[in-house]
GROMACS .gro file of C-alpha atoms in nm:
model
  291
    1MET     CA    1  -7.258   4.434  -2.818
    2SER     CA    2  -7.584   4.287  -2.688
    3ASP     CA    3  -7.447   3.937  -2.746
    4ASN     CA    4  -7.148   4.014  -2.522
    5ARG     CA    5  -7.378   4.141  -2.248
    6SER     CA    6  -7.594   3.831  -2.270
    7GLN     CA    7  -7.290   3.609  -2.250
    8ARG     CA    8  -7.164   3.794  -1.942
    9ARG     CA    9  -7.506   3.757  -1.779
   10ARG     CA   10  -7.504   3.384  -1.845
   11VAL     CA   11  -7.152   3.352  -1.698
   12ASN     CA   12  -7.253   3.552  -1.388
   13LEU     CA   13  -7.567   3.342  -1.346
   14VAL     CA   14  -7.366   3.020  -1.363
   15GLY     CA   15  -7.119   3.160  -1.109
   16GLU     CA   16  -7.399   3.263  -0.873
   17LEU     CA   17  -7.562   2.920  -0.898
   18SER     CA   18  -7.227   2.750  -0.835
   19GLU     CA   19  -7.160   2.973  -0.534
   20SER     CA   20  -7.510   2.901  -0.403
   21VAL     CA   21  -7.453   2.526  -0.427
   22ASP     CA   22  -7.107   2.549  -0.267
   23SER     CA   23  -7.238   2.769   0.016
   24GLY     CA   24  -7.451   2.478   0.136
   25ILE     CA   25  -7.148   2.248   0.147
   26TYR     CA   26  -6.942   2.499   0.346
   27ASN     CA   27  -7.224   2.637   0.561
   28GLU     CA   28  -7.123   2.580   0.923
   29ARG     CA   29  -7.477   2.536   1.054
   30ILE     CA   30  -7.557   2.277   0.789
   31LEU     CA   31  -7.235   2.088   0.856
   32ILE     CA   32  -7.301   2.086   1.230
   33LEU     CA   33  -7.650   1.943   1.170
   34VAL     CA   34  -7.512   1.680   0.933
   35PHE     CA   35  -7.244   1.562   1.175
   36ALA     CA   36  -7.484   1.576   1.469
   37SER     CA   37  -7.715   1.340   1.276
   38MET     CA   38  -7.417   1.101   1.247
   39ASN     CA   39  -7.331   1.132   1.618
   40TRP     CA   40  -7.009   1.314   1.523
   41ASP     CA   41  -6.846   1.015   1.357
   42ILE     CA   42  -6.469   1.074   1.377
   43ARG     CA   43  -6.391   0.885   1.057
   44THR     CA   44  -6.633   1.091   0.850
   45LEU     CA   45  -6.507   1.418   0.997
   46CYS     CA   46  -6.144   1.325   0.927
   47GLN     CA   47  -6.229   1.244   0.565
   48THR     CA   48  -6.431   1.565   0.528
   49ALA     CA   49  -6.145   1.779   0.660
   50SER     CA   50  -5.918   1.622   0.396
   51VAL     CA   51  -6.133   1.718   0.096
   52ASN     CA   52  -6.005   2.073   0.036
   53ARG     CA   53  -5.883   2.390   0.205
   54LYS     CA   54  -6.229   2.537   0.266
   55LEU     CA   55  -6.359   2.233   0.452
   56ARG     CA   56  -6.030   2.203   0.640
   57ALA     CA   57  -6.074   2.567   0.750
   58VAL     CA   58  -6.432   2.503   0.864
   59ALA     CA   59  -6.315   2.198   1.059
   60ARG     CA   60  -6.041   2.400   1.228
   61ARG     CA   61  -6.279   2.686   1.307
   62ILE     CA   62  -6.569   2.492   1.454
   63LEU     CA   63  -6.606   2.120   1.373
   64TRP     CA   64  -6.315   1.986   1.583
   65ARG     CA   65  -6.445   2.185   1.879
   66GLU     CA   66  -6.798   2.048   1.837
   67LEU     CA   67  -6.659   1.695   1.813
   68CYS     CA   68  -6.463   1.732   2.139
   69VAL     CA   69  -6.758   1.887   2.323
   70TYR     CA   70  -6.992   1.612   2.206
   71ARG     CA   71  -6.756   1.323   2.285
   72ALA     CA   72  -6.627   1.444   2.625
   73PRO     CA   73  -6.859   1.718   2.754
   74GLN     CA   74  -6.754   1.701   3.120
   75MET     CA   75  -6.381   1.694   3.049
   76ILE     CA   76  -6.403   1.977   2.795
   77THR     CA   77  -6.618   2.185   3.029
   78ALA     CA   78  -6.354   2.142   3.300
   79LEU     CA   79  -6.070   2.229   3.062
   80THR     CA   80  -6.243   2.545   2.937
   81ASP     CA   81  -6.375   2.689   3.264
   82GLY     CA   82  -6.730   2.603   3.164
   83SER     CA   83  -6.705   2.787   2.830
   84PRO     CA   84  -6.653   2.516   2.565
   85SER     CA   85  -6.737   2.765   2.289
   86GLY     CA   86  -6.408   2.945   2.352
   87ARG     CA   87  -6.048   2.858   2.281
   88ILE     CA   88  -5.834   2.579   2.420
   89GLY     CA   89  -5.457   2.556   2.454
   90GLY     CA   90  -5.299   2.439   2.129
   91GLY     CA   91  -5.628   2.455   1.938
   92TRP     CA   92  -5.926   2.222   1.900
   93GLN     CA   93  -5.765   2.018   1.623
   94ALA     CA   94  -5.479   1.928   1.859
   95MET     CA   95  -5.730   1.845   2.133
   96ALA     CA   96  -5.918   1.610   1.900
   97LYS     CA   97  -5.594   1.441   1.797
   98LEU     CA   98  -5.493   1.395   2.160
   99MET     CA   99  -5.827   1.229   2.236
  100PHE     CA  100  -5.822   0.988   1.941
  101PHE     CA  101  -5.457   0.926   1.855
  102CYS     CA  102  -5.175   0.730   2.020
  103ASN     CA  103  -4.864   0.920   1.912
  104GLY     CA  104  -4.619   0.629   1.903
  105CYS     CA  105  -4.269   0.634   2.049
  106GLN     CA  106  -3.905   0.683   1.954
  107SER     CA  107  -3.590   0.663   2.164
  108THR     CA  108  -3.502   0.974   2.362
  109ARG     CA  109  -3.200   1.059   2.575
  110HIS     CA  110  -3.373   0.926   2.888
  111PHE     CA  111  -3.580   0.642   2.738
  112GLN     CA  112  -3.448   0.386   2.491
  113VAL     CA  113  -3.652   0.149   2.272
  114ARG     CA  114  -3.520  -0.117   2.037
  115GLU     CA  115  -3.769  -0.031   1.764
  116SER     CA  116  -3.982   0.279   1.716
  117ALA     CA  117  -4.356   0.239   1.772
  118SER     CA  118  -4.578   0.397   1.506
  119GLY     CA  119  -4.867   0.626   1.593
  120HIS     CA  120  -5.220   0.502   1.537
  121PHE     CA  121  -5.584   0.570   1.610
  122VAL     CA  122  -5.699   0.412   1.935
  123LYS     CA  123  -5.993   0.176   1.972
  124THR     CA  124  -6.033   0.232   2.347
  125SER     CA  125  -5.899   0.499   2.578
  126ARG     CA  126  -5.979   0.634   2.924
  127PHE     CA  127  -5.893   0.989   3.035
  128SER     CA  128  -5.909   1.057   3.406
  129LYS     CA  129  -5.827   1.350   3.632
  130THR     CA  130  -5.793   1.094   3.913
  131SER     CA  131  -5.504   0.934   3.723
  132GLY     CA  132  -5.371   1.279   3.640
  133ARG     CA  133  -5.306   1.357   4.006
  134SER     CA  134  -5.060   1.068   4.018
  135PHE     CA  135  -4.845   1.246   3.758
  136LEU     CA  136  -4.806   1.562   3.967
  137VAL     CA  137  -4.546   1.617   4.236
  138LYS     CA  138  -4.685   1.704   4.579
  139LYS     CA  139  -4.650   2.081   4.546
  140CYS     CA  140  -4.830   2.079   4.208
  141ARG     CA  141  -5.130   1.862   4.299
  142SER     CA  142  -5.367   2.157   4.287
  143ASP     CA  143  -5.321   2.153   3.906
  144LEU     CA  144  -5.591   1.982   3.700
  145LEU     CA  145  -5.452   1.718   3.463
  146TYR     CA  146  -5.635   1.452   3.264
  147VAL     CA  147  -5.426   1.147   3.167
  148SER     CA  148  -5.515   0.841   2.960
  149ASP     CA  149  -5.450   0.480   3.054
  150PRO     CA  150  -5.141   0.345   2.873
  151CYS     CA  151  -5.187   0.208   2.523
  152GLU     CA  152  -5.003  -0.125   2.530
  153HIS     CA  153  -4.754  -0.209   2.254
  154PRO     CA  154  -4.602  -0.562   2.275
  155THR     CA  155  -4.230  -0.560   2.195
  156GLY     CA  156  -4.143  -0.927   2.238
  157SER     CA  157  -4.012  -0.905   2.595
  158ASP     CA  158  -4.157  -0.614   2.792
  159ASP     CA  159  -4.470  -0.430   2.689
  160LEU     CA  160  -4.437  -0.063   2.598
  161GLY     CA  161  -4.706   0.162   2.744
  162LEU     CA  162  -4.781   0.494   2.573
  163PHE     CA  163  -4.999   0.758   2.736
  164ARG     CA  164  -5.110   1.116   2.682
  165GLY     CA  165  -5.286   1.391   2.873
  166VAL     CA  166  -5.380   1.757   2.896
  167PHE     CA  167  -5.361   2.029   3.164
  168TRP     CA  168  -5.628   2.281   3.246
  169GLY     CA  169  -5.494   2.639   3.252
  170PHE     CA  170  -5.135   2.533   3.198
  171MET     CA  171  -5.004   2.890   3.166
  172LYS     CA  172  -5.105   2.957   3.528
  173SER     CA  173  -5.028   2.608   3.661
  174ARG     CA  174  -4.783   2.525   3.938
  175THR     CA  175  -4.622   2.268   3.710
  176ARG     CA  176  -4.526   2.535   3.456
  177ALA     CA  177  -4.413   2.767   3.737
  178SER     CA  178  -4.184   2.491   3.867
  179LEU     CA  179  -4.035   2.437   3.521
  180ILE     CA  180  -3.968   2.810   3.483
  181ARG     CA  181  -3.831   2.847   3.836
  182ARG     CA  182  -3.591   2.556   3.783
  183ARG     CA  183  -3.487   2.705   3.449
  184VAL     CA  184  -3.547   2.376   3.272
  185GLU     CA  185  -3.453   2.406   2.906
  186LEU     CA  186  -3.687   2.300   2.629
  187GLU     CA  187  -3.585   1.972   2.464
  188GLU     CA  188  -3.371   2.022   2.156
  189GLY     CA  189  -3.544   1.897   1.842
  190ALA     CA  190  -3.848   1.757   2.025
  191LYS     CA  191  -4.201   1.875   1.945
  192CYS     CA  192  -4.545   1.794   2.075
  193PRO     CA  193  -4.706   1.529   1.850
  194PHE     CA  194  -5.043   1.702   1.886
  195CYS     CA  195  -4.976   2.076   1.839
  196ARG     CA  196  -4.610   2.076   1.725
  197ALA     CA  197  -4.507   2.312   2.008
  198ARG     CA  198  -4.178   2.272   2.196
  199VAL     CA  199  -4.165   2.051   2.504
  200TRP     CA  200  -4.001   2.005   2.843
  201SER     CA  201  -3.877   1.667   2.963
  202MET     CA  202  -4.025   1.599   3.305
  203THR     CA  203  -3.741   1.350   3.361
  204ALA     CA  204  -3.481   1.621   3.306
  205ALA     CA  205  -3.685   1.852   3.530
  206ARG     CA  206  -3.702   1.585   3.803
  207LEU     CA  207  -4.076   1.639   3.830
  208ILE     CA  208  -4.192   1.278   3.791
  209PRO     CA  209  -4.335   1.146   4.121
  210LYS     CA  210  -4.317   0.780   4.224
  211SER     CA  211  -4.696   0.766   4.211
  212ALA     CA  212  -4.685   0.795   3.830
  213ALA     CA  213  -4.504   0.461   3.797
  214ARG     CA  214  -4.746   0.298   4.042
  215ARG     CA  215  -5.046   0.430   3.850
  216LEU     CA  216  -4.910   0.306   3.517
  217GLY     CA  217  -4.784  -0.026   3.652
  218SER     CA  218  -4.426   0.038   3.548
  219MET     CA  219  -4.080   0.061   3.700
  220GLU     CA  220  -3.973   0.402   3.829
  221THR     CA  221  -3.663   0.397   3.609
  222GLY     CA  222  -3.859   0.287   3.301
  223LEU     CA  223  -4.073   0.595   3.258
  224GLU     CA  224  -4.053   0.928   3.080
  225TYR     CA  225  -4.300   1.195   2.976
  226PHE     CA  226  -4.298   1.539   2.824
  227VAL     CA  227  -4.517   1.847   2.859
  228CYS     CA  228  -4.546   2.105   2.582
  229VAL     CA  229  -4.585   2.480   2.625
  230ASN     CA  230  -4.958   2.442   2.550
  231GLY     CA  231  -5.010   2.191   2.831
  232HIS     CA  232  -5.027   1.865   2.634
  233LEU     CA  233  -4.858   1.566   2.798
  234TYR     CA  234  -4.727   1.251   2.631
  235GLY     CA  235  -4.494   0.976   2.742
  236ALA     CA  236  -4.385   0.614   2.749
  237CYS     CA  237  -4.309   0.347   3.008
  238TRP     CA  238  -4.212  -0.019   3.037
  239LEU     CA  239  -4.509  -0.205   3.181
  240VAL     CA  240  -4.443  -0.459   3.454
  241PRO     CA  241  -4.625  -0.791   3.393
  242LEU     CA  242  -4.886  -0.853   3.662
  243SER     CA  243  -4.997  -1.189   3.797
  244SER     CA  244  -5.368  -1.258   3.834
  245ASP     CA  245  -5.346  -1.196   4.210
  246GLU     CA  246  -5.171  -0.862   4.163
  247GLY     CA  247  -5.429  -0.752   3.907
  248GLU     CA  248  -5.707  -0.797   4.165
  249GLU     CA  249  -5.538  -0.584   4.429
  250LYS     CA  250  -5.661  -0.234   4.489
  251ASP     CA  251  -5.440   0.049   4.372
  252GLY     CA  252  -5.226   0.164   4.665
  253ASP     CA  253  -5.260   0.529   4.566
  254ASP     CA  254  -5.572   0.582   4.780
  255GLU     CA  255  -5.494   0.946   4.849
  256TYR     CA  256  -5.567   1.026   4.484
  257GLU     CA  257  -5.899   0.844   4.453
  258ASP     CA  258  -6.202   1.051   4.351
  259SER     CA  259  -6.541   0.882   4.353
  260SER     CA  260  -6.730   1.173   4.196
  261GLU     CA  261  -6.900   1.124   3.860
  262GLU     CA  262  -6.698   1.410   3.717
  263ALA     CA  263  -6.366   1.232   3.768
  264ASP     CA  264  -6.407   1.028   3.447
  265GLN     CA  265  -6.662   0.980   3.173
  266ARG     CA  266  -6.706   0.746   2.880
  267PHE     CA  267  -6.850   0.730   2.530
  268ASP     CA  268  -6.829   0.485   2.244
  269GLY     CA  269  -6.734   0.513   1.879
  270GLY     CA  270  -7.097   0.537   1.775
  271GLY     CA  271  -7.130   0.860   1.968
  272TYR     CA  272  -7.368   0.729   2.236
  273PHE     CA  273  -7.272   0.906   2.560
  274HIS     CA  274  -7.264   0.732   2.896
  275ARG     CA  275  -7.150   0.831   3.243
  276GLY     CA  276  -6.893   0.604   3.402
  277ASN     CA  277  -6.523   0.545   3.435
  278GLN     CA  278  -6.410   0.527   3.073
  279ILE     CA  279  -6.389   0.722   2.752
  280VAL     CA  280  -6.419   0.476   2.466
  281ILE     CA  281  -6.313   0.605   2.125
  282ASN     CA  282  -6.329   0.422   1.792
  283GLY     CA  283  -6.131   0.544   1.491
  284CYS     CA  284  -5.930   0.398   1.211
  285LEU     CA  285  -5.836   0.651   0.941
  286ASN     CA  286  -5.556   0.905   0.983
  287TYR     CA  287  -5.723   1.189   0.795
  288GLY     CA  288  -5.761   1.550   0.897
  289LEU     CA  289  -5.592   1.526   1.237
  290THR     CA  290  -5.236   1.577   1.123
  291SER     CA  291  -5.083   1.921   1.154
   0.00000   0.00000   0.00000
């Protein structure tokens, strides 16, 4: 009888020691300190979130949020009403994926491509609320929208430009109100590549202004983008080749220019933050960001 009790004590002791060791691995404070010491390296976080369910849960609960806040503090502060510790539309994992991942492109009913473009991590990307204004029709320009510069995909003849963005407070935005008022139907079979929610085609809704094509450097008829119910935007366009003289000309969309420091911001893949006009993101492994 005493031998059985001793054996049970030994088993319980081993279990307690194992739980104690594991608690350090899954402790949120410890993980935050570890990733902060690595300047929130996206590759390491993606690999960590792929280890097992517990670490994936910790990443969903807090680590993706901390990554976004560290990499784009001004943009995240604007998107969360100054409370980056709260929630964000579609979740923080989707926000991290939108920041770091070009979603690729397939043919749609309004935009045809010869070959599908695969999604990939981006080396460089710039998100700007100044650019975002160009994607809003006149009556919706009070909405706050951040949009990236197009990621260029050579196709042999014309270059394909893929871009993405995110609205602040989309549920109360004028853009969403316009979609509801016009009774625009959600696209059949299409889902947001970042949060997997259903989407509206802004082409079908006739809510794509001419300024969007000018901002992207594309033809008005060679452009389409979608907005999901959580306020994520993604789209594609055919980029018009520019001569050296055209590339030096100032953008004609002067009414949208914003010279404030808060319009854009930039950071590099090493995590060193800088003020400026660009967000620079380095990443290479597709781990942990997929839904």
